[in-house]
Amino acid sequence: MFAQEELLYFFSQTQTRRPAVVRQVLANKRTVSNLFWGMQYQILDWLNTQPQMESLLFDKAIKQLLRQAKLEQHPNGLLLTAKGLSARTQYAALHYRIKQPQLFQRLDEKMWEDVLQLLVQVTSELAYANKHYYVAAASDGAQAYFKRWFRTAKQQLQAATLGKMLLAFLKDKPAREADLFMAFFNGHGVVAATSAQLADKSNYNISDIVNLWRDYAVSFAWFLLHQDTYFQALVAPLFKQSLLSNSTAATYAQFLKGALPAQIAKSRKLRLSTINEHLLEAAIFEKNFAFKRLLSATEIEFLAGIFTGPPSSWDYQVIEEHKKKIDFFKFRLFQIGRSKHDL
């Protein structure tokens, strides 16, 4: 769920941006093209923040913003207008925006939200020695996952300990937001409020309430991951070790061991073009990527000599005009390296 004004956050007054890229980044459509342009738009932190994004609703919202003159059409994409900037500023002053977007691409959010509901409710009922209660609605997978952890943690699990963690997490948060977050939980003699109920009791709308719940939930998981408690074992398996897709990670592991793209393609029985896509993804996400293993000093010198300014403005056709044989893979790799200031 999102309000159309939230989309204004992802557009610029100076850089034209294609709405399809914005939508696909938010929905976690991880083609290399989407990742590259998301990088150029500086919105990659927002990957997977709207996994249920519906194309029709998104497109309808963009058309409405165009009609309202908050966005304007240009040949290479859309620009944020002065009216749009004013609307965005006014919206930001009144509504809740996700503060930790980068965590959504690292965590199994839906599983964690179910597990967190179970954790709070079970701990609360355990404190009252109550064995007869209906657990919060959660997927079968989440219940099974929680039960496996609970078998080993039950003897240590205390309401006071969980309460201490929640208080430590919320101590620097605005009281209004902390209260809304805690109102989402079932407990002994306490029934969780719905988003609509909380919106009615606050100055936020339902979209704000949902954003707040999701943001606080994933942030609490990150907090627990870095605490030396038995809760760490509950959240750690739900976090990804790498931002790379599984197949890309396998390719990159071989690359780190010294294999070249053609060797990796042969070893993995994949097309060379697929391996190159994997390496571009790794170049976008990984720190200290070895660009110079794939680009020679001569190629870097040539590309640096003909391309200046923002990498997003470069055109591959310029290389062909110089009658130089440098394929698109190396051109894109150079763009990424320059974007990251690694070349």
mmCIF file of C-alpha atoms in Angstrom:
data_model
loop_
_atom_site.group_PDB
_atom_site.id
_atom_site.type_symbol
_atom_site.label_atom_id
_atom_site.label_comp_id
_atom_site.label_asym_id
_atom_site.label_seq_id
_atom_site.Cartn_x
_atom_site.Cartn_y
_atom_site.Cartn_z
ATOM 1 C CA MET A 1 0.000 0.000 0.000
ATOM 2 C CA PHE A 2 1.279 3.463 -0.853
ATOM 3 C CA ALA A 3 -0.043 6.968 -1.331
ATOM 4 C CA GLN A 4 0.626 8.460 -4.747
ATOM 5 C CA GLU A 5 2.431 11.429 -3.167
ATOM 6 C CA GLU A 6 5.046 8.990 -1.849
ATOM 7 C CA LEU A 7 6.183 8.414 -5.432
ATOM 8 C CA LEU A 8 7.337 12.031 -5.615
ATOM 9 C CA TYR A 9 10.244 11.053 -3.338
ATOM 10 C CA PHE A 10 11.733 9.028 -6.200
ATOM 11 C CA PHE A 11 11.887 11.786 -8.813
ATOM 12 C CA SER A 12 14.307 14.661 -9.294
ATOM 13 C CA GLN A 13 14.086 18.234 -10.558
ATOM 14 C CA THR A 14 17.363 17.875 -12.457
ATOM 15 C CA GLN A 15 17.632 14.227 -13.550
ATOM 16 C CA THR A 16 15.016 12.693 -15.834
ATOM 17 C CA ARG A 17 13.904 9.316 -14.478
ATOM 18 C CA ARG A 18 11.908 6.533 -16.063
ATOM 19 C CA PRO A 19 8.930 5.568 -13.901
ATOM 20 C CA ALA A 20 9.236 1.903 -14.955
ATOM 21 C CA VAL A 21 12.657 1.742 -13.272
ATOM 22 C CA VAL A 22 11.275 3.293 -10.079
ATOM 23 C CA ARG A 23 8.422 0.796 -9.997
ATOM 24 C CA GLN A 24 10.638 -2.199 -10.638
ATOM 25 C CA VAL A 25 13.205 -1.182 -8.024
ATOM 26 C CA LEU A 26 10.472 -0.796 -5.408
ATOM 27 C CA ALA A 27 9.037 -4.181 -6.414
ATOM 28 C CA ASN A 28 12.495 -5.857 -6.410
ATOM 29 C CA LYS A 29 12.608 -6.708 -10.137
ATOM 30 C CA ARG A 30 16.335 -7.329 -10.258
ATOM 31 C CA THR A 31 17.391 -7.138 -13.891
ATOM 32 C CA VAL A 32 20.830 -5.602 -14.353
ATOM 33 C CA SER A 33 19.259 -2.729 -16.279
ATOM 34 C CA ASN A 34 16.911 -1.930 -13.377
ATOM 35 C CA LEU A 35 19.742 -2.198 -10.872
ATOM 36 C CA PHE A 36 22.027 0.007 -12.940
ATOM 37 C CA TRP A 37 19.442 2.742 -13.428
ATOM 38 C CA GLY A 38 18.310 2.451 -9.826
ATOM 39 C CA MET A 39 21.946 3.068 -8.928
ATOM 40 C CA GLN A 40 22.031 6.139 -11.180
ATOM 41 C CA TYR A 41 18.826 7.419 -9.580
ATOM 42 C CA GLN A 42 20.303 6.706 -6.114
ATOM 43 C CA ILE A 43 17.268 4.663 -5.071
ATOM 44 C CA LEU A 44 18.771 1.175 -4.700
ATOM 45 C CA ASP A 45 18.273 1.354 -0.943
ATOM 46 C CA TRP A 46 14.548 1.082 -1.706
ATOM 47 C CA LEU A 47 14.774 -2.329 -3.380
ATOM 48 C CA ASN A 48 11.972 -4.620 -2.220
ATOM 49 C CA THR A 49 10.195 -1.989 -0.118
ATOM 50 C CA GLN A 50 7.014 -2.539 -2.162
ATOM 51 C CA PRO A 51 7.156 -6.212 -3.255
ATOM 52 C CA GLN A 52 3.395 -6.293 -3.850
ATOM 53 C CA MET A 53 3.451 -3.205 -6.065
ATOM 54 C CA GLU A 54 0.762 -3.481 -8.749
ATOM 55 C CA SER A 55 1.711 -2.084 -12.145
ATOM 56 C CA LEU A 56 -1.774 -0.786 -12.893
ATOM 57 C CA LEU A 57 -2.034 1.143 -9.611
ATOM 58 C CA PHE A 58 1.474 2.526 -10.006
ATOM 59 C CA ASP A 59 0.828 3.674 -13.569
ATOM 60 C CA LYS A 60 -2.487 5.215 -12.518
ATOM 61 C CA ALA A 61 -0.718 7.167 -9.759
ATOM 62 C CA ILE A 62 1.957 8.425 -12.171
ATOM 63 C CA LYS A 63 -0.696 9.592 -14.648
ATOM 64 C CA GLN A 64 -2.488 11.420 -11.854
ATOM 65 C CA LEU A 65 0.730 13.165 -10.788
ATOM 66 C CA LEU A 66 1.299 14.203 -14.405
ATOM 67 C CA ARG A 67 -2.238 15.588 -14.655
ATOM 68 C CA GLN A 68 -1.663 17.518 -11.440
ATOM 69 C CA ALA A 69 1.556 18.971 -12.923
ATOM 70 C CA LYS A 70 3.612 17.533 -10.061
ATOM 71 C CA LEU A 71 5.622 15.580 -12.617
ATOM 72 C CA GLU A 72 6.313 16.524 -16.218
ATOM 73 C CA GLN A 73 7.168 14.397 -19.247
ATOM 74 C CA HIS A 74 10.506 14.701 -21.045
ATOM 75 C CA PRO A 75 11.980 12.549 -23.848
ATOM 76 C CA ASN A 76 14.168 10.535 -21.453
ATOM 77 C CA GLY A 77 11.767 10.286 -18.520
ATOM 78 C CA LEU A 78 9.966 12.387 -15.944
ATOM 79 C CA LEU A 79 11.072 15.415 -13.965
ATOM 80 C CA LEU A 80 9.763 16.625 -10.633
ATOM 81 C CA THR A 81 8.199 20.072 -11.021
ATOM 82 C CA ALA A 82 8.309 22.955 -8.545
ATOM 83 C CA LYS A 83 4.703 22.122 -7.720
ATOM 84 C CA GLY A 84 5.699 18.505 -7.162
ATOM 85 C CA LEU A 85 8.574 19.511 -4.879
ATOM 86 C CA SER A 86 6.219 21.672 -2.828
ATOM 87 C CA ALA A 87 3.696 18.822 -2.602
ATOM 88 C CA ARG A 88 6.453 16.408 -1.548
ATOM 89 C CA THR A 89 7.661 18.769 1.168
ATOM 90 C CA GLN A 90 4.142 19.249 2.507
ATOM 91 C CA TYR A 91 3.498 15.499 2.431
ATOM 92 C CA ALA A 92 6.744 14.744 4.278
ATOM 93 C CA ALA A 93 5.780 17.114 7.093
ATOM 94 C CA LEU A 94 2.551 15.238 7.811
ATOM 95 C CA HIS A 95 3.179 11.602 6.947
ATOM 96 C CA TYR A 96 5.439 8.731 7.958
ATOM 97 C CA ARG A 97 8.161 7.629 5.579
ATOM 98 C CA ILE A 98 10.192 4.439 5.953
ATOM 99 C CA LYS A 99 13.532 5.327 7.554
ATOM 100 C CA GLN A 100 15.434 2.055 7.084
ATOM 101 C CA PRO A 101 14.572 1.048 3.500
ATOM 102 C CA GLN A 102 17.862 -0.799 2.961
ATOM 103 C CA LEU A 103 16.807 -3.526 5.420
ATOM 104 C CA PHE A 104 13.907 -4.730 3.284
ATOM 105 C CA GLN A 105 16.221 -6.315 0.722
ATOM 106 C CA ARG A 106 18.151 -8.095 3.463
ATOM 107 C CA LEU A 107 15.349 -9.617 5.538
ATOM 108 C CA ASP A 108 12.555 -12.107 4.880
ATOM 109 C CA GLU A 109 10.063 -9.461 5.943
ATOM 110 C CA LYS A 110 6.794 -11.422 5.813
ATOM 111 C CA MET A 111 8.239 -14.338 7.792
ATOM 112 C CA TRP A 112 9.724 -11.987 10.385
ATOM 113 C CA GLU A 113 6.503 -10.017 10.876
ATOM 114 C CA ASP A 114 4.643 -13.259 11.614
ATOM 115 C CA VAL A 115 7.436 -14.523 13.875
ATOM 116 C CA LEU A 116 7.567 -11.213 15.742
ATOM 117 C CA GLN A 117 3.838 -11.347 16.442
ATOM 118 C CA LEU A 118 4.253 -14.872 17.791
ATOM 119 C CA LEU A 119 7.275 -13.878 19.884
ATOM 120 C CA VAL A 120 5.475 -11.040 21.664
ATOM 121 C CA GLN A 121 2.240 -12.958 22.228
ATOM 122 C CA VAL A 122 3.842 -16.202 23.393
ATOM 123 C CA THR A 123 6.220 -14.357 25.727
ATOM 124 C CA SER A 124 3.336 -12.380 27.218
ATOM 125 C CA GLU A 125 1.172 -15.473 27.802
ATOM 126 C CA LEU A 126 4.147 -17.377 29.173
ATOM 127 C CA ALA A 127 4.637 -14.662 31.790
ATOM 128 C CA TYR A 128 1.100 -15.359 33.032
ATOM 129 C CA ALA A 129 1.528 -19.147 32.789
ATOM 130 C CA ASN A 130 -1.410 -19.185 30.394
ATOM 131 C CA LYS A 131 -1.431 -22.231 28.143
ATOM 132 C CA HIS A 132 -4.873 -21.708 26.667
ATOM 133 C CA TYR A 133 -4.933 -19.010 24.023
ATOM 134 C CA TYR A 134 -5.242 -18.631 20.278
ATOM 135 C CA VAL A 135 -1.993 -17.593 18.613
ATOM 136 C CA ALA A 136 -1.906 -14.597 16.320
ATOM 137 C CA ALA A 137 -2.602 -15.331 12.684
ATOM 138 C CA ALA A 138 0.652 -16.527 11.138
ATOM 139 C CA SER A 139 1.672 -18.731 8.250
ATOM 140 C CA ASP A 140 2.342 -22.418 8.889
ATOM 141 C CA GLY A 141 5.959 -21.807 7.937
ATOM 142 C CA ALA A 142 6.338 -19.031 10.499
ATOM 143 C CA GLN A 143 4.741 -21.149 13.244
ATOM 144 C CA ALA A 144 7.034 -24.092 12.474
ATOM 145 C CA TYR A 145 10.089 -21.813 12.394
ATOM 146 C CA PHE A 146 9.154 -20.201 15.703
ATOM 147 C CA LYS A 147 8.480 -23.570 17.383
ATOM 148 C CA ARG A 148 11.956 -24.859 16.440
ATOM 149 C CA TRP A 149 13.567 -21.832 18.077
ATOM 150 C CA PHE A 150 11.162 -21.892 21.029
ATOM 151 C CA ARG A 151 12.118 -25.462 21.984
ATOM 152 C CA THR A 152 15.643 -24.340 22.823
ATOM 153 C CA ALA A 153 14.818 -20.842 24.086
ATOM 154 C CA LYS A 154 11.761 -21.613 26.221
ATOM 155 C CA GLN A 155 13.662 -21.952 29.481
ATOM 156 C CA GLN A 156 15.362 -18.597 28.952
ATOM 157 C CA LEU A 157 12.409 -16.731 27.484
ATOM 158 C CA GLN A 158 11.113 -14.136 29.895
ATOM 159 C CA ALA A 159 8.744 -11.239 29.373
ATOM 160 C CA ALA A 160 11.157 -9.008 31.264
ATOM 161 C CA THR A 161 13.992 -9.794 28.855
ATOM 162 C CA LEU A 162 11.917 -9.164 25.733
ATOM 163 C CA GLY A 163 10.526 -6.025 27.343
ATOM 164 C CA LYS A 164 14.071 -4.844 27.996
ATOM 165 C CA MET A 165 14.953 -5.344 24.326
ATOM 166 C CA LEU A 166 11.867 -3.462 23.167
ATOM 167 C CA LEU A 167 12.520 -0.598 25.562
ATOM 168 C CA ALA A 168 16.139 -0.358 24.449
ATOM 169 C CA PHE A 169 15.040 -0.339 20.806
ATOM 170 C CA LEU A 170 12.313 2.259 21.328
ATOM 171 C CA LYS A 171 14.093 4.558 23.783
ATOM 172 C CA ASP A 172 15.205 7.050 21.126
ATOM 173 C CA LYS A 173 12.035 6.785 19.029
ATOM 174 C CA PRO A 174 9.238 9.366 19.141
ATOM 175 C CA ALA A 175 6.726 8.298 21.803
ATOM 176 C CA ARG A 176 3.840 8.628 19.361
ATOM 177 C CA GLU A 177 5.476 6.216 16.900
ATOM 178 C CA ALA A 178 6.545 3.777 19.624
ATOM 179 C CA ASP A 179 2.983 3.620 20.971
ATOM 180 C CA LEU A 180 1.578 2.926 17.493
ATOM 181 C CA PHE A 181 4.107 0.160 16.925
ATOM 182 C CA MET A 182 3.337 -1.572 20.214
ATOM 183 C CA ALA A 183 -0.407 -1.336 19.556
ATOM 184 C CA PHE A 184 0.012 -3.882 16.764
ATOM 185 C CA PHE A 185 0.740 -6.752 19.188
ATOM 186 C CA ASN A 186 -1.520 -9.261 20.889
ATOM 187 C CA GLY A 187 -0.674 -10.132 24.475
ATOM 188 C CA HIS A 188 -2.233 -11.437 27.662
ATOM 189 C CA GLY A 189 -5.567 -9.653 27.837
ATOM 190 C CA VAL A 190 -4.556 -7.358 24.971
ATOM 191 C CA VAL A 191 -5.939 -7.486 21.434
ATOM 192 C CA ALA A 192 -3.900 -5.968 18.624
ATOM 193 C CA ALA A 193 -5.344 -2.917 16.896
ATOM 194 C CA THR A 194 -5.844 -2.810 13.125
ATOM 195 C CA SER A 195 -4.220 -0.262 10.824
ATOM 196 C CA ALA A 196 -7.610 1.372 10.291
ATOM 197 C CA GLN A 197 -8.232 1.658 14.033
ATOM 198 C CA LEU A 198 -4.822 3.215 14.620
ATOM 199 C CA ALA A 199 -5.313 5.644 11.733
ATOM 200 C CA ASP A 200 -8.617 6.764 13.265
ATOM 201 C CA LYS A 201 -6.878 7.456 16.581
ATOM 202 C CA SER A 202 -3.911 9.326 15.125
ATOM 203 C CA ASN A 203 -3.092 12.002 12.576
ATOM 204 C CA TYR A 204 -1.689 9.362 10.234
ATOM 205 C CA ASN A 205 -3.519 7.657 7.375
ATOM 206 C CA ILE A 206 -3.566 3.887 6.845
ATOM 207 C CA SER A 207 -0.605 4.034 4.462
ATOM 208 C CA ASP A 208 1.443 5.806 7.159
ATOM 209 C CA ILE A 209 0.471 3.229 9.780
ATOM 210 C CA VAL A 210 1.476 0.331 7.526
ATOM 211 C CA ASN A 211 4.792 2.016 6.675
ATOM 212 C CA LEU A 212 5.500 2.619 10.355
ATOM 213 C CA TRP A 213 4.736 -0.979 11.353
ATOM 214 C CA ARG A 214 6.885 -2.450 8.584
ATOM 215 C CA ASP A 215 9.760 -0.048 9.206
ATOM 216 C CA TYR A 216 9.802 -0.585 12.962
ATOM 217 C CA ALA A 217 9.455 -4.357 12.588
ATOM 218 C CA VAL A 218 12.455 -4.772 10.275
ATOM 219 C CA SER A 219 14.467 -2.248 12.308
ATOM 220 C CA PHE A 220 13.773 -4.245 15.474
ATOM 221 C CA ALA A 221 15.005 -7.387 13.711
ATOM 222 C CA TRP A 222 18.241 -5.560 12.818
ATOM 223 C CA PHE A 223 18.529 -4.392 16.418
ATOM 224 C CA LEU A 224 18.125 -7.948 17.761
ATOM 225 C CA LEU A 225 20.658 -9.262 15.252
ATOM 226 C CA HIS A 226 23.299 -7.093 16.916
ATOM 227 C CA GLN A 227 22.441 -7.962 20.527
ATOM 228 C CA ASP A 228 24.193 -10.798 22.325
ATOM 229 C CA THR A 229 20.995 -12.545 23.393
ATOM 230 C CA TYR A 230 19.132 -15.716 22.466
ATOM 231 C CA PHE A 231 16.872 -13.578 20.237
ATOM 232 C CA GLN A 232 19.814 -13.270 17.856
ATOM 233 C CA ALA A 233 19.359 -16.917 16.857
ATOM 234 C CA LEU A 234 15.723 -16.183 15.992
ATOM 235 C CA VAL A 235 16.439 -13.390 13.526
ATOM 236 C CA ALA A 236 19.846 -14.324 12.079
ATOM 237 C CA PRO A 237 18.592 -17.053 9.672
ATOM 238 C CA LEU A 238 16.074 -14.592 8.217
ATOM 239 C CA PHE A 239 18.777 -12.173 7.069
ATOM 240 C CA LYS A 240 20.584 -12.621 3.756
ATOM 241 C CA GLN A 241 24.350 -12.794 3.936
ATOM 242 C CA SER A 242 24.679 -11.109 0.551
ATOM 243 C CA LEU A 243 22.671 -8.687 -1.574
ATOM 244 C CA LEU A 244 23.468 -10.807 -4.623
ATOM 245 C CA SER A 245 21.017 -13.299 -6.077
ATOM 246 C CA ASN A 246 21.977 -16.931 -5.450
ATOM 247 C CA SER A 247 23.146 -17.550 -8.999
ATOM 248 C CA THR A 248 25.139 -14.326 -9.064
ATOM 249 C CA ALA A 249 26.741 -15.220 -5.738
ATOM 250 C CA ALA A 250 27.885 -18.567 -7.184
ATOM 251 C CA THR A 251 29.418 -16.816 -10.194
ATOM 252 C CA TYR A 252 31.078 -14.166 -8.060
ATOM 253 C CA ALA A 253 32.571 -16.793 -5.741
ATOM 254 C CA GLN A 254 34.392 -18.305 -8.722
ATOM 255 C CA PHE A 255 35.443 -14.859 -9.937
ATOM 256 C CA LEU A 256 36.967 -14.118 -6.513
ATOM 257 C CA LYS A 257 39.024 -17.315 -6.840
ATOM 258 C CA GLY A 258 40.547 -15.999 -10.068
ATOM 259 C CA ALA A 259 38.319 -17.498 -12.756
ATOM 260 C CA LEU A 260 37.571 -15.409 -15.836
ATOM 261 C CA PRO A 261 34.055 -15.074 -17.330
ATOM 262 C CA ALA A 262 34.586 -17.683 -20.064
ATOM 263 C CA GLN A 263 35.937 -20.186 -17.517
ATOM 264 C CA ILE A 264 32.995 -19.570 -15.192
ATOM 265 C CA ALA A 265 30.525 -20.007 -18.069
ATOM 266 C CA LYS A 266 32.082 -23.358 -18.932
ATOM 267 C CA SER A 267 32.201 -24.486 -15.300
ATOM 268 C CA ARG A 268 28.597 -23.478 -14.570
ATOM 269 C CA LYS A 269 27.281 -24.551 -17.985
ATOM 270 C CA LEU A 270 25.764 -21.112 -18.570
ATOM 271 C CA ARG A 271 25.984 -18.662 -21.450
ATOM 272 C CA LEU A 272 28.768 -16.115 -21.285
ATOM 273 C CA SER A 273 26.163 -13.326 -21.492
ATOM 274 C CA THR A 274 24.542 -14.674 -18.313
ATOM 275 C CA ILE A 275 27.883 -14.712 -16.492
ATOM 276 C CA ASN A 276 28.516 -11.136 -17.617
ATOM 277 C CA GLU A 277 25.117 -10.114 -16.212
ATOM 278 C CA HIS A 278 26.074 -11.716 -12.900
ATOM 279 C CA LEU A 279 29.357 -9.822 -12.810
ATOM 280 C CA LEU A 280 27.622 -6.521 -13.519
ATOM 281 C CA GLU A 281 25.263 -7.181 -10.612
ATOM 282 C CA ALA A 282 28.235 -7.967 -8.388
ATOM 283 C CA ALA A 283 29.988 -4.798 -9.551
ATOM 284 C CA ILE A 284 26.969 -2.760 -8.481
ATOM 285 C CA PHE A 285 26.626 -4.259 -5.010
ATOM 286 C CA GLU A 286 30.051 -5.478 -3.913
ATOM 287 C CA LYS A 287 32.692 -3.285 -2.337
ATOM 288 C CA ASN A 288 36.208 -3.435 -3.798
ATOM 289 C CA PHE A 289 35.039 -5.129 -6.991
ATOM 290 C CA ALA A 290 38.058 -5.991 -9.174
ATOM 291 C CA PHE A 291 37.148 -3.888 -12.211
ATOM 292 C CA LYS A 292 40.700 -4.007 -13.545
ATOM 293 C CA ARG A 293 40.563 -7.781 -13.939
ATOM 294 C CA LEU A 294 37.927 -7.263 -16.635
ATOM 295 C CA LEU A 295 39.023 -3.905 -18.078
ATOM 296 C CA SER A 296 42.557 -3.429 -19.400
ATOM 297 C CA ALA A 297 44.533 -0.264 -18.728
ATOM 298 C CA THR A 298 44.251 0.603 -22.441
ATOM 299 C CA GLU A 299 40.454 0.202 -22.382
ATOM 300 C CA ILE A 300 40.125 2.321 -19.234
ATOM 301 C CA GLU A 301 42.303 5.041 -20.732
ATOM 302 C CA PHE A 302 40.266 5.075 -23.949
ATOM 303 C CA LEU A 303 36.899 5.154 -22.183
ATOM 304 C CA ALA A 304 38.057 7.833 -19.751
ATOM 305 C CA GLY A 305 39.176 9.919 -22.721
ATOM 306 C CA ILE A 306 35.810 9.973 -24.487
ATOM 307 C CA PHE A 307 33.346 9.942 -21.581
ATOM 308 C CA THR A 308 33.009 12.773 -19.091
ATOM 309 C CA GLY A 309 30.196 14.057 -16.907
ATOM 310 C CA PRO A 310 27.569 11.894 -15.179
ATOM 311 C CA PRO A 311 27.778 8.216 -16.266
ATOM 312 C CA SER A 312 23.985 8.212 -16.711
ATOM 313 C CA SER A 313 24.416 10.585 -19.663
ATOM 314 C CA TRP A 314 26.856 8.403 -21.618
ATOM 315 C CA ASP A 315 25.877 6.792 -24.912
ATOM 316 C CA TYR A 316 27.423 3.521 -26.086
ATOM 317 C CA GLN A 317 27.124 4.674 -29.697
ATOM 318 C CA VAL A 318 30.024 7.062 -29.098
ATOM 319 C CA ILE A 319 32.357 4.045 -28.869
ATOM 320 C CA GLU A 320 31.181 2.757 -32.246
ATOM 321 C CA GLU A 321 31.772 6.177 -33.772
ATOM 322 C CA HIS A 322 35.417 5.842 -32.730
ATOM 323 C CA LYS A 323 35.496 2.419 -34.454
ATOM 324 C CA LYS A 324 36.811 0.861 -31.266
ATOM 325 C CA LYS A 325 35.919 -2.740 -30.385
ATOM 326 C CA ILE A 326 34.738 -2.529 -26.791
ATOM 327 C CA ASP A 327 31.590 -4.521 -26.095
ATOM 328 C CA PHE A 328 28.607 -3.235 -24.129
ATOM 329 C CA PHE A 329 29.505 -5.346 -21.101
ATOM 330 C CA LYS A 330 32.787 -3.485 -20.660
ATOM 331 C CA PHE A 331 31.127 -0.136 -21.320
ATOM 332 C CA ARG A 332 28.541 -0.805 -18.605
ATOM 333 C CA LEU A 333 31.251 -2.068 -16.272
ATOM 334 C CA PHE A 334 33.162 1.184 -16.755
ATOM 335 C CA GLN A 335 29.971 3.182 -16.082
ATOM 336 C CA ILE A 336 29.468 1.313 -12.810
ATOM 337 C CA GLY A 337 33.091 1.754 -11.781
ATOM 338 C CA ARG A 338 32.960 5.490 -12.424
ATOM 339 C CA SER A 339 29.597 5.779 -10.636
ATOM 340 C CA LYS A 340 31.156 4.181 -7.555
ATOM 341 C CA HIS A 341 34.379 6.218 -7.956
ATOM 342 C CA ASP A 342 36.313 2.943 -8.121
ATOM 343 C CA LEU A 343 37.870 3.681 -11.515
#
